[in-house]
PDB file of C-alpha atoms in Angstrom:
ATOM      1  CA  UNK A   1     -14.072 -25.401 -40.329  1.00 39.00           C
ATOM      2  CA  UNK A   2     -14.153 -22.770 -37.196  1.00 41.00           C
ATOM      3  CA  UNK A   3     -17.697 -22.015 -36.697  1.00 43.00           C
ATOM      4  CA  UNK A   4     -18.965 -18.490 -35.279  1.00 47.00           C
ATOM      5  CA  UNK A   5     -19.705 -20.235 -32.078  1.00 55.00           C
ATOM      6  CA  UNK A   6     -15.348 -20.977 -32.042  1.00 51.00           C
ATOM      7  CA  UNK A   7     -14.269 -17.993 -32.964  1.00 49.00           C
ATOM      8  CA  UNK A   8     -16.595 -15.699 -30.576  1.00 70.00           C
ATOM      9  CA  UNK A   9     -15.186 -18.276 -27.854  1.00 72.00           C
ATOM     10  CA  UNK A  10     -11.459 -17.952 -29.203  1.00 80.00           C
ATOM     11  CA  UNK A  11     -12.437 -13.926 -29.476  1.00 93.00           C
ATOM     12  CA  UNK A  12     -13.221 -13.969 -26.083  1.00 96.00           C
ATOM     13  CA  UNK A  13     -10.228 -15.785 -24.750  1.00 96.00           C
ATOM     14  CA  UNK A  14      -8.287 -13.561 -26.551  1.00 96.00           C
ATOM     15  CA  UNK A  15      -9.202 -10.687 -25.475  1.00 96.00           C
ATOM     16  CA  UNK A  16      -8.995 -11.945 -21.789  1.00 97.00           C
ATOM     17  CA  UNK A  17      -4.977 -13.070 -22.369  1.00 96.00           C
ATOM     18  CA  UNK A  18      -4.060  -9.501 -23.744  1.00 96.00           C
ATOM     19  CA  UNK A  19      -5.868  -7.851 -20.716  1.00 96.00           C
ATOM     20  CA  UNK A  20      -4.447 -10.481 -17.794  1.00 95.00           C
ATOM     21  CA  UNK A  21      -0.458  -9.711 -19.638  1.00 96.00           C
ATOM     22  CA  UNK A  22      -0.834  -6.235 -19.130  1.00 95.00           C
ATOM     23  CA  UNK A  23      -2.684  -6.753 -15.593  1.00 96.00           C
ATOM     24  CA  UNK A  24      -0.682  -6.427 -12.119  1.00 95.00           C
ATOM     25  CA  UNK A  25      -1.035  -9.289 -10.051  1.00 94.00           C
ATOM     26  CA  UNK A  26      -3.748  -8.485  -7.016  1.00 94.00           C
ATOM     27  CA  UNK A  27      -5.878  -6.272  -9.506  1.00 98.00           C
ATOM     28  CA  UNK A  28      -9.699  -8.098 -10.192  1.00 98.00           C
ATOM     29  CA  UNK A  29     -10.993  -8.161 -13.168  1.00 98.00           C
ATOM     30  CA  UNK A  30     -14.587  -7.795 -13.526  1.00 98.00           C
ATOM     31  CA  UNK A  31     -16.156  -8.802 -16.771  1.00 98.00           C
ATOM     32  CA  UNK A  32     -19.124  -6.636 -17.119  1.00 97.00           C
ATOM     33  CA  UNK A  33     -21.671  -8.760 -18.915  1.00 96.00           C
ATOM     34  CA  UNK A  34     -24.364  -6.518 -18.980  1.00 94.00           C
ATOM     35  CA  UNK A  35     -26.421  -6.831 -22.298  1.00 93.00           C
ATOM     36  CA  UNK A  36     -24.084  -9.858 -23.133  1.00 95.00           C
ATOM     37  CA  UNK A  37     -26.370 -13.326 -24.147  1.00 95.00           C
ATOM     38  CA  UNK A  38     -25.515 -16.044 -21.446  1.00 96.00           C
ATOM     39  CA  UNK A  39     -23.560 -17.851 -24.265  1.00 96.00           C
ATOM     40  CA  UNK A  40     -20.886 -14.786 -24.082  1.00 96.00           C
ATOM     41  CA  UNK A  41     -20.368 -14.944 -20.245  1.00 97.00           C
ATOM     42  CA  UNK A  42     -20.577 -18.733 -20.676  1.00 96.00           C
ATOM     43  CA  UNK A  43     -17.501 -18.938 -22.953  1.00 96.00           C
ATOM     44  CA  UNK A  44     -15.680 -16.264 -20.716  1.00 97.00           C
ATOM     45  CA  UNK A  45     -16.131 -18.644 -17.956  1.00 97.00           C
ATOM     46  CA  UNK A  46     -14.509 -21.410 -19.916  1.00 96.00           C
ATOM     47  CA  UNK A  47     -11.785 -19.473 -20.884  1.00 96.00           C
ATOM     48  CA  UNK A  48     -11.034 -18.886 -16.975  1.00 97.00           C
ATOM     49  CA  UNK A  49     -12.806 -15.832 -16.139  1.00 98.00           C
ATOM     50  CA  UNK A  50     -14.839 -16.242 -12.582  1.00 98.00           C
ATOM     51  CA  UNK A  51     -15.639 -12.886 -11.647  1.00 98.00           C
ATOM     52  CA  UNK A  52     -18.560 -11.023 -13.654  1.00 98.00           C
ATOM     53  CA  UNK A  53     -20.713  -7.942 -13.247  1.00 98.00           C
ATOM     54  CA  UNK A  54     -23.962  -6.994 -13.881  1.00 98.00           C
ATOM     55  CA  UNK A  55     -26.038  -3.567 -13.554  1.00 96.00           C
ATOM     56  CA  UNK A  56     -29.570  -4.722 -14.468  1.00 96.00           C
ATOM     57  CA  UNK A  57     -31.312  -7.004 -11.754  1.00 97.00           C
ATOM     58  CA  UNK A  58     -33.829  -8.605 -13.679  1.00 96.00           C
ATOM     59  CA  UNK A  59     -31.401  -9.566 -16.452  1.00 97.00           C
ATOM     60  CA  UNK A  60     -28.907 -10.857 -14.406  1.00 98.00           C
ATOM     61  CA  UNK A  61     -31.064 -13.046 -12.089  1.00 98.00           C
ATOM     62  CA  UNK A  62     -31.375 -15.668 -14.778  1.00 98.00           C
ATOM     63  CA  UNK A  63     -27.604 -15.513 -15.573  1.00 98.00           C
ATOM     64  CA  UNK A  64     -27.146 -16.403 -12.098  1.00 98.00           C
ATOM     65  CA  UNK A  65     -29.362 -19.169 -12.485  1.00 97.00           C
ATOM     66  CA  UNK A  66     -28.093 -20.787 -14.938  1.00 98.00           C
ATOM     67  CA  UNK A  67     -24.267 -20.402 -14.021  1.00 97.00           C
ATOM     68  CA  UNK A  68     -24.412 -20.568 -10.507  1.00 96.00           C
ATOM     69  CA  UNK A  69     -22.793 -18.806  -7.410  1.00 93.00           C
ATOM     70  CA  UNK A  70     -20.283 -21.950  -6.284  1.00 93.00           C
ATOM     71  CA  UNK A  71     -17.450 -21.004  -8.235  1.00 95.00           C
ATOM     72  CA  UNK A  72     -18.490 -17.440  -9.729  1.00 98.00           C
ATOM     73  CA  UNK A  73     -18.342 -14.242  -8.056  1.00 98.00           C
ATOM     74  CA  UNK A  74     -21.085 -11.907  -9.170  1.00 98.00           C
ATOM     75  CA  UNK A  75     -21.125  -8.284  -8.772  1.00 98.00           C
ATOM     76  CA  UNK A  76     -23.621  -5.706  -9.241  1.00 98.00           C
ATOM     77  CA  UNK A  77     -22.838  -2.140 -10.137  1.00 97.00           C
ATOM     78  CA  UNK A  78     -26.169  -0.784 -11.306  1.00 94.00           C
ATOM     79  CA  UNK A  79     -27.691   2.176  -9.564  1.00 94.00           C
ATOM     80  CA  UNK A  80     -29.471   0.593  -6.711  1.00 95.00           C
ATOM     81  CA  UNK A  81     -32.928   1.307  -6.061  1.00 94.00           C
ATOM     82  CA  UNK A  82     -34.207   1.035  -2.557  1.00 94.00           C
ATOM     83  CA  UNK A  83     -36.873  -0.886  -3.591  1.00 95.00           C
ATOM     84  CA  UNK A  84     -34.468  -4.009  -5.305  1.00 97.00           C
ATOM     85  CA  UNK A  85     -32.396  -4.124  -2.334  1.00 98.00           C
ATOM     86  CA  UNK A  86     -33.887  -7.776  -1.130  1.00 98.00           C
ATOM     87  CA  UNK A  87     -33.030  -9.377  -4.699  1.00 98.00           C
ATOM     88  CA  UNK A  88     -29.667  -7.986  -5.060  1.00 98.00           C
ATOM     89  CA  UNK A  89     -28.470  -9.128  -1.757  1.00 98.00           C
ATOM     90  CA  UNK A  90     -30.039 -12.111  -2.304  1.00 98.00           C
ATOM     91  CA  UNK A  91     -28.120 -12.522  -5.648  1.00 97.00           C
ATOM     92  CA  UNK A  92     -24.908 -11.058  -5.317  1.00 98.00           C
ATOM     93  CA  UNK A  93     -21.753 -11.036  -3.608  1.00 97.00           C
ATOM     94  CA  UNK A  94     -20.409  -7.723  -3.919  1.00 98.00           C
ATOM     95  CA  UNK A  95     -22.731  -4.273  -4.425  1.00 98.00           C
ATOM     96  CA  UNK A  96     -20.391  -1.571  -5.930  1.00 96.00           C
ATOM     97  CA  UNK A  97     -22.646   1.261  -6.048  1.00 93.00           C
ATOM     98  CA  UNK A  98     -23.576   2.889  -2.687  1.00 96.00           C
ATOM     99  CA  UNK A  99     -24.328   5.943  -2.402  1.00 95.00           C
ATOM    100  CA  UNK A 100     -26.095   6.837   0.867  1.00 95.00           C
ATOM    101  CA  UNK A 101     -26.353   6.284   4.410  1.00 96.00           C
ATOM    102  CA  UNK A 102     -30.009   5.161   4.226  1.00 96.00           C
ATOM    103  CA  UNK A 103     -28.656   2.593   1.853  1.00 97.00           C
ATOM    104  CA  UNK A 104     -26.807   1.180   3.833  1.00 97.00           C
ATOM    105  CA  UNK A 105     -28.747   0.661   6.557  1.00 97.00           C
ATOM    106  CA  UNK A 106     -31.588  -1.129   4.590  1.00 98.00           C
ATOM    107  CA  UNK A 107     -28.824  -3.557   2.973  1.00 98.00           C
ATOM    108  CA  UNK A 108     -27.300  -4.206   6.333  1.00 98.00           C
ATOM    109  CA  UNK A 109     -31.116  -4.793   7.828  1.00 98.00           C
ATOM    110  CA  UNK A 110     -32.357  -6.761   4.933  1.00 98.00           C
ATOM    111  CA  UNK A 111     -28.871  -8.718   4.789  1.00 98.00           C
ATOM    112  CA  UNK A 112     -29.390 -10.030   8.436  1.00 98.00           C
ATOM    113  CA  UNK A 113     -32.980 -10.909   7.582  1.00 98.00           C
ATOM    114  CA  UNK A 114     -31.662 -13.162   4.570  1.00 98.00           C
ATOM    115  CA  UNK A 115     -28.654 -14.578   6.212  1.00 98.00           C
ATOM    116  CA  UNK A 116     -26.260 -12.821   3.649  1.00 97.00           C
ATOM    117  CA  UNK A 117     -23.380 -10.506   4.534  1.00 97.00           C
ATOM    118  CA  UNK A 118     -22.140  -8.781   1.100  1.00 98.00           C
ATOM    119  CA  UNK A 119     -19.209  -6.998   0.429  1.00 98.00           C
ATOM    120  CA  UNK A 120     -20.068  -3.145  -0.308  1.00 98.00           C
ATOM    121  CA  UNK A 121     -18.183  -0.424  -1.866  1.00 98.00           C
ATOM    122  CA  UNK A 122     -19.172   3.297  -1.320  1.00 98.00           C
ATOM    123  CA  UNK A 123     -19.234   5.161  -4.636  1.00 97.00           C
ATOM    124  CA  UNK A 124     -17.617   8.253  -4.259  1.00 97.00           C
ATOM    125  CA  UNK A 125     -18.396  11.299  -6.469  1.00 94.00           C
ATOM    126  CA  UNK A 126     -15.294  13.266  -6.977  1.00 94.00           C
ATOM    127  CA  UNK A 127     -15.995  15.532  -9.859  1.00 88.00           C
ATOM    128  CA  UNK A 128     -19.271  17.656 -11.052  1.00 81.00           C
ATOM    129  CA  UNK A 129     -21.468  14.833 -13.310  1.00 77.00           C
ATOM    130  CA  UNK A 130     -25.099  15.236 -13.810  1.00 73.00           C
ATOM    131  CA  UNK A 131     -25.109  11.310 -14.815  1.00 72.00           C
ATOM    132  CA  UNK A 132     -23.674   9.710 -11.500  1.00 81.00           C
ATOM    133  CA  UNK A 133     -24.295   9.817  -8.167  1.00 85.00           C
ATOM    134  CA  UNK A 134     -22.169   9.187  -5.238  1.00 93.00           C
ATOM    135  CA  UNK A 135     -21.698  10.676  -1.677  1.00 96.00           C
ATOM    136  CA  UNK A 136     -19.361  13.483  -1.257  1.00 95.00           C
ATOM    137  CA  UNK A 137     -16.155  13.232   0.365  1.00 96.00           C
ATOM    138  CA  UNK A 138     -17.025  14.866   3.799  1.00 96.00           C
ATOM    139  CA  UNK A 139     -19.929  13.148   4.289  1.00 96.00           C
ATOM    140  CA  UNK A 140     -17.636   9.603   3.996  1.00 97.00           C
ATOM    141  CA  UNK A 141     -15.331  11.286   6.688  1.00 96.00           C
ATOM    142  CA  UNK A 142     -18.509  12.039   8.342  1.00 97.00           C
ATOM    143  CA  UNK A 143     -20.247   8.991   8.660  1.00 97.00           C
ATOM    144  CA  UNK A 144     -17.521   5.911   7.728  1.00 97.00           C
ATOM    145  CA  UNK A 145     -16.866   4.805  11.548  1.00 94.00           C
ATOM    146  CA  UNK A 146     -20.600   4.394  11.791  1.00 95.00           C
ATOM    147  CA  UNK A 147     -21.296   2.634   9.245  1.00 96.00           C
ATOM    148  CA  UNK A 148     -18.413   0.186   9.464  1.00 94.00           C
ATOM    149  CA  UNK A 149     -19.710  -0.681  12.963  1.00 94.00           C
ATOM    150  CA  UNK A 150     -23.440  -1.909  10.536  1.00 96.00           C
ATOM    151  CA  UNK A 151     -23.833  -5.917  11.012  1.00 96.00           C
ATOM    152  CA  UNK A 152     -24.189  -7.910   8.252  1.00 97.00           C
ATOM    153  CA  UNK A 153     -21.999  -6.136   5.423  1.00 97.00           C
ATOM    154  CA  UNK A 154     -18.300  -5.531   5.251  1.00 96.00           C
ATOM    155  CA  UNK A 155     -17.268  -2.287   3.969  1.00 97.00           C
ATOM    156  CA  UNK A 156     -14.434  -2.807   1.672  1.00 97.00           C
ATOM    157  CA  UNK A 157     -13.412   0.679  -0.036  1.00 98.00           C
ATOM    158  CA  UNK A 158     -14.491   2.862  -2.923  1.00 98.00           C
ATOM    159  CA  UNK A 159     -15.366   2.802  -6.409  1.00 97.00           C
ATOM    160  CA  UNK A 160     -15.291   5.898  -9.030  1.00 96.00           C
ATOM    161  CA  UNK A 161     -16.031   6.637 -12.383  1.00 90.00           C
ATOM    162  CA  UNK A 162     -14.602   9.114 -14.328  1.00 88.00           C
ATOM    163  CA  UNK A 163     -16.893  11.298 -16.209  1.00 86.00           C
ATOM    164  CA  UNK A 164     -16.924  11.535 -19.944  1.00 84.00           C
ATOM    165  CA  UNK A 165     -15.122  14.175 -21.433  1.00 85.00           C
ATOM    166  CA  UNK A 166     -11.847  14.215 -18.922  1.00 88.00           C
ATOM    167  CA  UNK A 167      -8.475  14.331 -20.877  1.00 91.00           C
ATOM    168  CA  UNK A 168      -6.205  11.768 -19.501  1.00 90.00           C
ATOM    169  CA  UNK A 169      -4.515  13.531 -17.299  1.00 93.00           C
ATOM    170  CA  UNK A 170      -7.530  14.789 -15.618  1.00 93.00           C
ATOM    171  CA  UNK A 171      -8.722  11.008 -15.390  1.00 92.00           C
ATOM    172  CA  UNK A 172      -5.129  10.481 -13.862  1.00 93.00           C
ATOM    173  CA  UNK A 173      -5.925  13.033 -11.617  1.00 95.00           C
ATOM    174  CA  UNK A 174      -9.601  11.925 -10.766  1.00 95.00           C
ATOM    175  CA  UNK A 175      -8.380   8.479  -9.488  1.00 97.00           C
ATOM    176  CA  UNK A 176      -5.084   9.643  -7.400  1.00 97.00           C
ATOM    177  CA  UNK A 177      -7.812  11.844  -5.585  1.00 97.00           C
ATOM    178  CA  UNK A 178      -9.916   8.525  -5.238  1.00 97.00           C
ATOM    179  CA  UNK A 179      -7.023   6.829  -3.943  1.00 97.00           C
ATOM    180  CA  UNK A 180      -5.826   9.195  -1.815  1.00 98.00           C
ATOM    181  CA  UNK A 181      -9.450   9.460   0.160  1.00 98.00           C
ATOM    182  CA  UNK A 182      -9.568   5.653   0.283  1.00 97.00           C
ATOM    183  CA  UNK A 183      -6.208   6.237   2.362  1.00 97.00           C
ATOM    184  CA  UNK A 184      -7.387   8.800   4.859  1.00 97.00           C
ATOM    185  CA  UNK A 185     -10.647   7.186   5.273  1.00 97.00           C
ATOM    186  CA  UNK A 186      -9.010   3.621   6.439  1.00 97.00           C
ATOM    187  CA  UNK A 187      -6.881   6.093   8.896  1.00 96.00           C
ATOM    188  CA  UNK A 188     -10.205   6.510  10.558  1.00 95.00           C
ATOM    189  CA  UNK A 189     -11.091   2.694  11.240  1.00 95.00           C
ATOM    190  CA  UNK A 190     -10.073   0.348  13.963  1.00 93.00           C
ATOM    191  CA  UNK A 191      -7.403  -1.867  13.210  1.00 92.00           C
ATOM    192  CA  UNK A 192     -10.397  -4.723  11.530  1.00 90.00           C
ATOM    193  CA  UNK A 193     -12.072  -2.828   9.709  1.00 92.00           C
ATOM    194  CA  UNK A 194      -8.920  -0.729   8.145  1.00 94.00           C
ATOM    195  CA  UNK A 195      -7.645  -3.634   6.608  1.00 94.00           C
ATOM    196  CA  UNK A 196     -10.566  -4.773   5.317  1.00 95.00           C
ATOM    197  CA  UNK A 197     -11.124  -1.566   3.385  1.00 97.00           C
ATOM    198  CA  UNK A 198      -8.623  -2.534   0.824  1.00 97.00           C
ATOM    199  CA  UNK A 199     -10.662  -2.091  -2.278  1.00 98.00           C
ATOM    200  CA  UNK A 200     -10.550   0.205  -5.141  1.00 98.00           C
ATOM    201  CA  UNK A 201     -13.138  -0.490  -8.489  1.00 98.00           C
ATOM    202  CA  UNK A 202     -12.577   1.739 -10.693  1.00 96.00           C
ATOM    203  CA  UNK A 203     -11.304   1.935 -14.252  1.00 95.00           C
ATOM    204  CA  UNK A 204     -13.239   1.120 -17.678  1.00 94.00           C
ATOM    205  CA  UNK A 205     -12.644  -0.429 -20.805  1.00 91.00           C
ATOM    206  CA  UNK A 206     -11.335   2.820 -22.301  1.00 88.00           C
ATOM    207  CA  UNK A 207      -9.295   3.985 -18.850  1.00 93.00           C
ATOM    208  CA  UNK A 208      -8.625   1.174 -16.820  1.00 95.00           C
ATOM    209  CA  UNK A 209      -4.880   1.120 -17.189  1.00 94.00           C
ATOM    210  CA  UNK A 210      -4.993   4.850 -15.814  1.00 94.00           C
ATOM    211  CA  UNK A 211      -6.998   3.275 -12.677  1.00 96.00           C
ATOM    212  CA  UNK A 212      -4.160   0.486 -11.972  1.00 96.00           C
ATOM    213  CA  UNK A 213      -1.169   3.367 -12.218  1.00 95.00           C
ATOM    214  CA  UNK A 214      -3.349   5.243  -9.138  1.00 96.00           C
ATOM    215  CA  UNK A 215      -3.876   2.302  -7.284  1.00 97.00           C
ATOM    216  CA  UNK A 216      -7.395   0.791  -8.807  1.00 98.00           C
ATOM    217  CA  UNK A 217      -7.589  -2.937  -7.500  1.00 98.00           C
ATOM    218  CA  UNK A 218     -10.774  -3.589  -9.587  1.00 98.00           C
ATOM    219  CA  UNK A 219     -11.075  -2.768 -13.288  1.00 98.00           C
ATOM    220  CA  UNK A 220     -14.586  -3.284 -14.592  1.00 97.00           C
ATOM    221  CA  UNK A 221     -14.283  -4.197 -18.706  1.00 97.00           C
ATOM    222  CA  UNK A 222     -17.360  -4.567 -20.867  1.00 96.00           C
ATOM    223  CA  UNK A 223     -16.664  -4.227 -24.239  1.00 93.00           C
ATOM    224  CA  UNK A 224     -12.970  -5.162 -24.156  1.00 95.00           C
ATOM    225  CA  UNK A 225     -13.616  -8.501 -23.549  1.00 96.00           C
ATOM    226  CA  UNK A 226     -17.025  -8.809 -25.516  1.00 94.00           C
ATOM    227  CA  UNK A 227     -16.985  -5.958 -27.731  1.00 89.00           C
ATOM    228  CA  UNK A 228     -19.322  -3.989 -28.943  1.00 78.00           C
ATOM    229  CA  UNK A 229     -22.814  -4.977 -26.891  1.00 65.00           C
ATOM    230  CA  UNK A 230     -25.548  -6.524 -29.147  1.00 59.00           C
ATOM    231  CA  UNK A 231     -28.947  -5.123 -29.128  1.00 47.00           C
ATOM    232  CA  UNK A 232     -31.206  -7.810 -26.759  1.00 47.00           C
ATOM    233  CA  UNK A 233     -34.514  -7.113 -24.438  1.00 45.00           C
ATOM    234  CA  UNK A 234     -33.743  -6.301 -21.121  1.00 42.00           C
ATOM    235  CA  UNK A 235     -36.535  -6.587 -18.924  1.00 38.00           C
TER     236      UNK A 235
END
């Protein structure tokens, strides 16, 4: 008899195969577990999966706890508030959501204070969207050298999203623009830091292959590896 437990964790695994055959090799995949019950990122895990993502500080933390950092790489991609900067670079590798300078500068402060030096992505806004935030382009041609040169974080590239609404071909068009930034930025970095800013996050669940054809090296997918999100407390 296959219990419920089984067939989430077969589900799971499933879901994980179809999505690796389809994947390029050097493309991450980042589960995004937010909202998902430890169990769900637990049988993930077992099925191989060692990179997860989390937007919510408080309901990731005990996550963490209870899988660990030695073999998992966890990656937050929640708006981040000034005032949760300590915990999250306490608790995670990679931050995939900055979106100003003053950001920056508090991680890279705060890092050096905690003996942590994360990887950061600069979110980018490339289209109008009232939901998301992100720097404009100019101000990343603006004020990249200067912030590479911040101790205590590596800058490693960009991350998008596209906003809802966007026909395919306008997604398509959305991420060969984020691409093609990501390019002329790294043309204005010493040699180090250039090819260290090799990293692209974006792509979704419902777009992600459209990400990889522009160059995306990090697809973030919630639902299709857990599906739809049960309803739990998040406090």
């Amino acid at each position: 008899m296959v219990t419920s437990e089984q067939d989430g964790a077969e589900t799971i695994s499933a879901r994980l195969a179809a999505i690796h055959a389809r994947l390029p090799a050097g493309v991450t995949l980042l589960a995004v577990s937010k909202a998902q019950p430890l169990e769900a990122l637990q049988r993930a895990y077992g099925a191989g999966q060692d990179c997860f993502a989390e937007s919510r500080l408080q309901e990731a933390l005990p996550k963490i706890a209870a899988m660990g950092r030695e073999r998992i790489s966890w990656h937050f991609i929640g708006r981040l508030q000034s005032n949760k900067v300590r915990p999250v670079v306490k608790a995670f590798d990679w931050i995939h959501s900055i979106d100003s300078a003053a950001l920056l500068e508090r991680i890279s402060r705060i890092a050096a204070e905690e003996g942590r030096c994360p990887e950061v992505l600069l979110q980018v806004k490339l289209r109008k969207d009232p939901a998301k935030g992100g720097f404009a382009p100019d101000l990343l041609h603006a004020g990249l050298s200067a912030w590479a040169r911040l101790p205590h974080l590596h800058l490693r590239g960009l991350m998008t999203m596209a906003p809802q609404g966007l026909t395919a071909q306008q997604r398509q068009a959305l991420f060969g623009d984020c691409a093609t930034l990501a390019r002329a930025l790294r043309q204005l970095l010493p040699a180090t830091e250039a090819s260290r800013f090799d990293q692209l996050s974006m792509g979704m669940s419902g777009d992600w292959p459209d990400a990889v054809r522009a160059g995306s090296t990090v697809i973030r997918i919630g639902t299709g590896i857990f599906g739809r999100r049960p309803l739990i407390s998040c406090t």
